[in-house]
Amino acid sequence: MKIALAGIGKIALDQHVPAIADSPDWELAATVSRHGTVDGVEAFTDLGTLLATRTDIRVVSLCLPPVPRFEYAMQALRAGRHVMLEKPPGATLAECHALEAAALAANLSLYATWHSRHADMVPAAKAWLADKRLRSLTVTWKEDVRRWHPGQAWIWEPGGLGVFDPGINALSIVTEILPADIHVTQAQLEVPENCQTPIAAQIAFHHPEGARVSAVFDWRQEGAQTWEIEAVTESGTLRLSDGGARLSIDGKASGEAAPLSGEYPRLYHRMASFVQQGGGEVDLRPMTLVADAFTLGRRKTVAPFHEVPDDTR
Ligand code: NAP
């Protein structure tokens, strides 16, 4: 199947292009980007022109930042194309509901992807937790924003989510592996005085069986990076680390540590089956938790953020 990729930036080049190239299901037939291109692939700078001229391309995958994504997605759906969305599926929940309704009305597949859910050890963690009684779950997601988001001004603007841009990946795993739904009860958002979005956040959640559930996200972590979820149950402790690539139960590693390179091939495989068999998937639970953290969050102003650290400027 022919697919077009829109927003040729970091994640498109790092993950989407190789995943499509290696897939038996897909052919990258065109790109839409104001600056980016992919060697050997027809390039458009405007989605409308692609939709009007390449009627043979039935599927569009959107890798733009969240704020511009809605206009692109709605335009593609209105032109009768199936749509795949990078995470988060939009800048607001209302936008995502509107896209879902439009896709349903037109009988098109809309797939709001959560790549971290497809990390190797997530299914095993979900299976292990399915019949356990949870006492506590702690998310620790600490990374260096300068290392992972160089030059990305949009993450600090309204709708850019700040530290929730990686944090929502953790929440996409938590909502996948926990049998019960959680919701936010308290949050603290640390916002640099020159930014619109948080650089760190601490969140507390309600769990229906009274387990203590909390998350710490921090973008100021230099050196070793931490993407970890620890679930303490009455029958043992599960630790999912490296963003879902490693799993241990009571300190004993379960299976081989796997790289995260399987995530995007799995997303494209799933999109292929949606297009071939009909249907789609829009799970807004991770985004609801983030929206609620912004609604309930107590703001604390912290030191300004500069891409080049103060001591080296
Ligand atoms: P990026 O490189 O900053 O942006 C992707 C591309 O989107 C840009 O190259 C730009 O291409 C286009 N774009 C940016 N602003 C735009 C605007 N206002 N209107 C139209 N197009 C615009 O970002 P990214 O890191 O690839 O992230 C994109 C999405 O993928 C985000 O939602 C992010 O959460 C998600 N994601 C990122 C990563 C990662 O490691 N970076 C991992 C997983 C998921 P042109 O200027 O050429 O149009």
Short mmCIF file of C-alpha atoms and ligand atoms in Angstrom, two decimals:
data_model
loop_
_atom_site.label_atom_id
_atom_site.label_comp_id
_atom_site.label_asym_id
_atom_site.label_seq_id
_atom_site.Cartn_x
_atom_site.Cartn_y
_atom_site.Cartn_z
CA MET A 1 0.00 0.00 0.00
CA LYS A 2 1.19 3.48 -0.82
CA ILE A 3 1.61 5.86 2.11
CA ALA A 4 2.55 9.53 2.43
CA LEU A 5 4.50 10.86 5.40
CA ALA A 6 3.95 14.44 6.56
CA GLY A 7 6.35 16.41 8.79
CA ILE A 8 9.81 15.20 7.83
CA GLY A 9 11.68 15.97 11.04
CA LYS A 10 13.42 14.00 13.78
CA ILE A 11 10.99 11.15 14.39
CA ALA A 12 10.04 10.77 10.73
CA LEU A 13 13.69 10.25 9.75
CA ASP A 14 14.74 8.27 12.85
CA GLN A 15 11.83 5.81 12.92
CA HIS A 16 9.04 6.18 10.36
CA VAL A 17 11.12 6.10 7.17
CA PRO A 18 13.11 2.97 8.21
CA ALA A 19 9.98 1.21 9.51
CA ILE A 20 8.13 1.83 6.23
CA ALA A 21 11.18 0.82 4.16
CA ASP A 22 11.46 -2.50 6.02
CA SER A 23 7.74 -3.27 5.91
CA PRO A 24 6.29 -5.72 3.40
CA ASP A 25 2.98 -3.80 3.68
CA TRP A 26 4.02 -0.28 2.75
CA GLU A 27 5.67 1.82 0.07
CA LEU A 28 6.65 5.40 0.95
CA ALA A 29 5.14 7.13 -2.09
CA ALA A 30 5.40 10.82 -1.12
CA THR A 31 6.34 13.24 1.63
CA VAL A 32 4.85 16.56 2.73
CA SER A 33 7.18 18.92 4.52
CA ARG A 34 8.15 22.55 4.18
CA HIS A 35 11.86 21.78 4.46
CA GLY A 36 12.44 18.04 4.81
CA THR A 37 12.62 15.41 2.08
CA VAL A 38 13.49 11.72 1.75
CA ASP A 39 15.90 10.66 -0.99
CA GLY A 40 14.13 9.18 -4.00
CA VAL A 41 10.62 9.99 -2.75
CA GLU A 42 8.33 12.57 -4.39
CA ALA A 43 8.25 15.63 -2.14
CA PHE A 44 5.38 18.08 -1.62
CA THR A 45 5.46 21.20 0.53
CA ASP A 46 1.71 21.35 0.84
CA LEU A 47 -0.73 18.60 1.84
CA GLY A 48 -3.59 19.91 -0.33
CA THR A 49 -1.56 19.47 -3.51
CA LEU A 50 -0.60 15.93 -2.57
CA LEU A 51 -4.20 15.00 -1.78
CA ALA A 52 -5.43 16.49 -5.08
CA THR A 53 -2.75 15.01 -7.34
CA ARG A 54 -1.79 11.67 -5.76
CA THR A 55 -5.19 10.01 -5.57
CA ASP A 56 -3.40 6.65 -5.64
CA ILE A 57 -2.11 7.28 -2.09
CA ARG A 58 -4.86 6.20 0.31
CA VAL A 59 -3.02 6.58 3.64
CA VAL A 60 -1.29 9.54 5.29
CA SER A 61 0.94 9.29 8.38
CA LEU A 62 1.41 12.53 10.33
CA CYS A 63 4.67 13.19 12.21
CA LEU A 64 4.19 16.89 12.88
CA PRO A 65 4.24 18.39 16.36
CA PRO A 66 0.80 18.27 18.06
CA VAL A 67 -0.47 21.81 17.41
CA PRO A 68 -0.47 21.78 13.57
CA ARG A 69 -1.55 18.14 13.41
CA PHE A 70 -5.34 18.61 13.58
CA GLU A 71 -5.58 20.71 10.37
CA TYR A 72 -3.50 18.16 8.46
CA ALA A 73 -5.48 15.21 9.82
CA MET A 74 -8.88 16.74 9.11
CA GLN A 75 -7.80 17.75 5.59
CA ALA A 76 -6.64 14.19 4.88
CA LEU A 77 -9.84 12.63 6.29
CA ARG A 78 -12.01 15.05 4.29
CA ALA A 79 -10.12 13.96 1.20
CA GLY A 80 -11.03 10.34 1.97
CA ARG A 81 -7.63 9.19 3.27
CA HIS A 82 -6.90 6.86 6.18
CA VAL A 83 -4.79 8.62 8.81
CA MET A 84 -2.10 7.56 11.27
CA LEU A 85 -1.18 10.03 14.04
CA GLU A 86 2.07 10.35 15.99
CA LYS A 87 1.62 10.77 19.72
CA PRO A 88 0.04 12.76 21.27
CA PRO A 89 -2.89 12.48 18.81
CA GLY A 90 -3.56 16.23 18.95
CA ALA A 91 -3.10 19.38 20.96
CA THR A 92 -6.48 19.04 22.71
CA LEU A 93 -8.94 16.27 23.51
CA ALA A 94 -11.74 18.05 21.62
CA GLU A 95 -9.65 17.97 18.44
CA CYS A 96 -9.16 14.24 18.82
CA HIS A 97 -12.89 13.64 19.35
CA ALA A 98 -13.60 15.65 16.19
CA LEU A 99 -11.11 13.57 14.19
CA GLU A 100 -12.56 10.34 15.54
CA ALA A 101 -16.09 11.41 14.57
CA ALA A 102 -14.95 12.46 11.08
CA ALA A 103 -13.17 9.14 10.50
CA LEU A 104 -16.15 7.15 11.73
CA ALA A 105 -18.60 9.10 9.54
CA ALA A 106 -16.43 8.55 6.45
CA ASN A 107 -15.67 4.90 7.28
CA LEU A 108 -11.93 5.62 7.33
CA SER A 109 -9.24 4.19 9.60
CA LEU A 110 -7.83 6.59 12.16
CA TYR A 111 -4.99 5.23 14.28
CA ALA A 112 -3.74 7.32 17.20
CA THR A 113 -0.43 5.62 17.86
CA TRP A 114 1.35 5.24 21.21
CA HIS A 115 4.74 3.89 20.23
CA SER A 116 5.88 3.11 23.78
CA ARG A 117 3.05 0.62 24.19
CA HIS A 118 4.81 -1.47 21.56
CA ALA A 119 8.10 -1.72 23.45
CA ASP A 120 9.11 -5.37 23.77
CA MET A 121 8.28 -6.03 27.41
CA VAL A 122 4.98 -4.14 27.70
CA PRO A 123 2.76 -7.13 26.79
CA ALA A 124 4.55 -9.33 29.37
CA ALA A 125 4.17 -6.65 32.04
CA LYS A 126 0.46 -6.36 31.26
CA ALA A 127 -0.02 -10.12 31.43
CA TRP A 128 1.83 -10.38 34.78
CA LEU A 129 -0.16 -7.54 36.37
CA ALA A 130 -3.54 -8.78 35.12
CA ASP A 131 -4.33 -10.88 38.21
CA LYS A 132 -2.17 -9.10 40.84
CA ARG A 133 -3.36 -6.84 43.61
CA LEU A 134 -1.48 -3.55 43.27
CA ARG A 135 -0.05 -1.78 46.32
CA SER A 136 1.84 1.00 44.55
CA LEU A 137 3.05 2.07 41.14
CA THR A 138 5.79 4.63 40.63
CA VAL A 139 6.79 6.15 37.31
CA THR A 140 10.23 7.76 37.04
CA TRP A 141 10.87 9.35 33.65
CA LYS A 142 14.00 11.50 33.77
CA GLU A 143 15.89 12.53 30.68
CA ASP A 144 18.03 15.32 29.28
CA VAL A 145 15.93 17.60 27.10
CA ARG A 146 19.03 18.99 25.39
CA ARG A 147 20.02 15.51 24.27
CA TRP A 148 16.62 14.36 22.99
CA HIS A 149 14.99 17.55 21.71
CA PRO A 150 17.74 19.71 20.22
CA GLY A 151 16.43 22.88 18.57
CA GLN A 152 12.75 22.02 19.12
CA ALA A 153 11.20 25.33 20.17
CA TRP A 154 7.63 23.97 19.88
CA ILE A 155 8.00 21.83 23.03
CA TRP A 156 8.14 25.01 25.12
CA GLU A 157 5.11 26.65 23.47
CA PRO A 158 1.42 26.17 24.41
CA GLY A 159 0.34 22.73 23.19
CA GLY A 160 3.94 21.51 23.09
CA LEU A 161 3.46 19.67 26.43
CA GLY A 162 6.98 20.28 27.76
CA VAL A 163 8.15 17.33 29.86
CA PHE A 164 4.80 15.63 29.24
CA ASP A 165 5.97 15.03 25.65
CA PRO A 166 8.06 12.07 26.93
CA GLY A 167 5.93 11.72 30.06
CA ILE A 168 2.87 10.83 28.01
CA ASN A 169 4.83 7.82 26.72
CA ALA A 170 5.07 6.55 30.30
CA LEU A 171 1.36 7.16 30.80
CA SER A 172 0.59 5.31 27.58
CA ILE A 173 2.36 2.27 29.08
CA VAL A 174 0.70 2.65 32.50
CA THR A 175 -2.80 2.85 30.98
CA GLU A 176 -1.98 -0.23 28.89
CA ILE A 177 -0.58 -2.47 31.63
CA LEU A 178 -2.86 -1.60 34.56
CA PRO A 179 -6.12 -3.51 34.61
CA ALA A 180 -7.85 -0.59 36.39
CA ASP A 181 -8.27 3.00 35.19
CA ILE A 182 -6.53 5.73 37.17
CA HIS A 183 -7.08 9.48 37.26
CA VAL A 184 -5.10 12.50 38.38
CA THR A 185 -5.73 13.89 41.86
CA GLN A 186 -2.81 16.31 42.25
CA ALA A 187 0.04 17.68 40.19
CA GLN A 188 2.91 20.12 40.50
CA LEU A 189 4.27 21.61 37.30
CA GLU A 190 7.70 23.26 37.31
CA VAL A 191 7.68 25.82 34.51
CA PRO A 192 10.86 27.71 33.52
CA GLU A 193 10.22 31.43 33.76
CA ASN A 194 10.86 31.90 30.02
CA CYS A 195 8.69 28.93 28.86
CA GLN A 196 5.00 28.07 28.55
CA THR A 197 5.32 24.37 29.40
CA PRO A 198 6.83 22.42 32.33
CA ILE A 199 10.38 21.14 32.51
CA ALA A 200 9.41 18.84 35.41
CA ALA A 201 6.22 17.50 36.96
CA GLN A 202 5.13 15.37 39.90
CA ILE A 203 1.70 13.76 39.70
CA ALA A 204 -0.48 11.74 42.09
CA PHE A 205 -3.27 9.49 40.84
CA HIS A 206 -6.37 7.85 42.26
CA HIS A 207 -6.46 4.06 41.93
CA PRO A 208 -9.83 2.35 42.43
CA GLU A 209 -8.38 -0.24 44.84
CA GLY A 210 -6.48 2.35 46.85
CA ALA A 211 -2.97 1.67 45.50
CA ARG A 212 -0.53 4.59 45.68
CA VAL A 213 0.18 5.67 42.11
CA SER A 214 2.56 8.53 41.30
CA ALA A 215 4.82 9.85 38.56
CA VAL A 216 7.89 12.04 38.42
CA PHE A 217 8.92 13.52 35.09
CA ASP A 218 12.09 15.59 34.79
CA TRP A 219 13.86 16.96 31.75
CA ARG A 220 16.94 18.17 33.64
CA GLN A 221 18.53 14.75 34.03
CA GLU A 222 22.12 14.66 32.80
CA GLY A 223 24.23 11.49 32.70
CA ALA A 224 22.28 8.25 33.07
CA GLN A 225 18.71 8.49 31.79
CA THR A 226 15.78 6.83 33.58
CA TRP A 227 12.56 5.58 32.01
CA GLU A 228 11.18 3.24 34.64
CA ILE A 229 7.87 1.97 36.03
CA GLU A 230 7.86 0.01 39.29
CA ALA A 231 4.72 -1.81 40.37
CA VAL A 232 4.65 -3.30 43.86
CA THR A 233 1.94 -5.94 44.26
CA GLU A 234 0.95 -8.36 47.02
CA SER A 235 2.66 -11.10 44.98
CA GLY A 236 5.91 -9.40 44.01
CA THR A 237 7.50 -6.36 42.39
CA LEU A 238 7.58 -5.68 38.69
CA ARG A 239 10.08 -3.29 37.19
CA LEU A 240 9.77 -2.12 33.60
CA SER A 241 12.84 -0.13 32.61
CA ASP A 242 14.51 1.47 29.58
CA GLY A 243 11.10 2.65 28.37
CA GLY A 244 9.68 -0.88 28.28
CA ALA A 245 12.67 -2.70 26.81
CA ARG A 246 13.55 -4.52 30.07
CA LEU A 247 11.39 -6.32 32.59
CA SER A 248 12.23 -7.84 35.93
CA ILE A 249 10.09 -9.53 38.55
CA ASP A 250 11.46 -9.45 42.10
CA GLY A 251 14.84 -8.46 40.70
CA LYS A 252 15.01 -11.37 38.26
CA ALA A 253 15.26 -10.32 34.62
CA SER A 254 12.47 -11.69 32.49
CA GLY A 255 13.61 -12.52 28.94
CA GLU A 256 16.36 -10.75 27.04
CA ALA A 257 16.71 -6.97 27.18
CA ALA A 258 15.45 -5.83 23.81
CA PRO A 259 16.15 -2.65 21.88
CA LEU A 260 13.21 -0.33 21.21
CA SER A 261 13.57 -0.79 17.45
CA GLY A 262 10.45 -2.97 17.27
CA GLU A 263 8.04 -0.19 18.22
CA TYR A 264 7.53 1.55 14.87
CA PRO A 265 7.44 -1.63 12.73
CA ARG A 266 4.64 -2.83 15.04
CA LEU A 267 2.74 0.46 14.61
CA TYR A 268 2.90 0.19 10.82
CA HIS A 269 1.90 -3.46 10.91
CA ARG A 270 -1.15 -2.54 12.97
CA MET A 271 -2.06 0.32 10.64
CA ALA A 272 -1.87 -2.08 7.68
CA SER A 273 -4.38 -4.39 9.32
CA PHE A 274 -6.73 -1.50 10.13
CA VAL A 275 -6.67 -0.35 6.50
CA GLN A 276 -7.11 -3.88 5.15
CA GLN A 277 -9.80 -5.01 7.58
CA GLY A 278 -11.47 -1.74 8.51
CA GLY A 279 -11.57 0.00 11.90
CA GLY A 280 -8.99 1.99 13.79
CA GLU A 281 -7.94 2.89 17.32
CA VAL A 282 -8.10 6.13 19.28
CA ASP A 283 -7.36 5.63 22.97
CA LEU A 284 -7.27 9.02 24.63
CA ARG A 285 -6.57 7.85 28.20
CA PRO A 286 -2.89 8.95 28.27
CA MET A 287 -3.85 12.35 26.92
CA THR A 288 -6.72 12.71 29.39
CA LEU A 289 -4.28 12.19 32.27
CA VAL A 290 -1.98 14.88 30.86
CA ALA A 291 -4.86 17.31 30.27
CA ASP A 292 -6.03 16.76 33.85
CA ALA A 293 -2.51 17.32 35.21
CA PHE A 294 -2.52 20.69 33.41
CA THR A 295 -6.00 21.45 34.80
CA LEU A 296 -5.19 20.51 38.40
CA GLY A 297 -1.48 21.32 38.39
CA ARG A 298 -0.03 23.84 40.78
CA ARG A 299 2.49 25.95 38.86
CA LYS A 300 5.91 26.62 40.29
CA THR A 301 8.15 28.99 38.37
CA VAL A 302 11.72 27.71 38.10
CA ALA A 303 14.99 28.89 36.53
CA PRO A 304 14.79 29.86 32.85
CA PHE A 305 15.70 27.21 30.31
CA HIS A 306 18.33 27.91 27.66
CA GLU A 307 19.28 25.33 25.09
CA VAL A 308 22.91 26.28 25.59
CA PRO A 309 23.57 25.93 29.35
CA ASP A 310 24.29 29.15 31.24
CA ASP A 311 27.82 28.08 32.20
CA THR A 312 28.87 27.52 28.57
CA ARG A 313 27.28 30.63 27.04
P1 NAP B 1 10.31 17.98 14.85
O1 NAP B 1 11.48 17.30 14.25
O2 NAP B 1 10.54 19.27 15.57
O3 NAP B 1 9.14 18.26 13.83
C1 NAP B 1 8.73 17.41 12.80
C2 NAP B 1 8.45 18.21 11.55
O4 NAP B 1 7.17 18.82 11.61
C3 NAP B 1 9.40 19.35 11.33
O5 NAP B 1 10.58 18.90 10.73
C4 NAP B 1 8.61 20.29 10.44
O6 NAP B 1 8.89 19.99 9.10
C5 NAP B 1 7.17 19.97 10.77
N1 NAP B 1 6.58 21.09 11.51
C6 NAP B 1 7.03 21.65 12.65
N2 NAP B 1 6.22 22.67 13.03
C7 NAP B 1 5.28 22.75 12.10
C8 NAP B 1 4.16 23.61 11.91
N3 NAP B 1 3.88 24.57 12.79
N4 NAP B 1 3.37 23.40 10.83
C9 NAP B 1 3.64 22.43 9.95
N5 NAP B 1 4.70 21.59 10.08
C10 NAP B 1 5.49 21.75 11.13
O7 NAP B 1 9.57 17.00 15.87
P2 NAP B 1 9.72 15.44 16.12
O8 NAP B 1 10.69 15.21 17.21
O9 NAP B 1 9.88 14.72 14.85
O10 NAP B 1 8.29 15.18 16.79
C11 NAP B 1 7.11 15.17 16.03
C12 NAP B 1 6.06 14.39 16.80
O11 NAP B 1 6.57 13.08 17.02
C13 NAP B 1 5.76 14.97 18.19
O12 NAP B 1 4.39 14.87 18.46
C14 NAP B 1 6.55 14.08 19.14
O13 NAP B 1 5.92 13.96 20.40
C15 NAP B 1 6.53 12.76 18.39
N6 NAP B 1 7.66 11.89 18.74
C16 NAP B 1 8.93 12.37 18.75
C17 NAP B 1 9.98 11.55 19.15
C18 NAP B 1 11.42 12.00 19.19
O14 NAP B 1 12.27 11.26 19.69
N7 NAP B 1 11.76 13.17 18.66
C19 NAP B 1 9.72 10.23 19.52
C20 NAP B 1 8.43 9.75 19.42
C21 NAP B 1 7.40 10.59 19.03
P3 NAP B 1 8.92 21.13 7.97
O15 NAP B 1 9.46 22.38 8.62
O16 NAP B 1 9.80 20.56 6.92
O17 NAP B 1 7.48 21.30 7.54
#
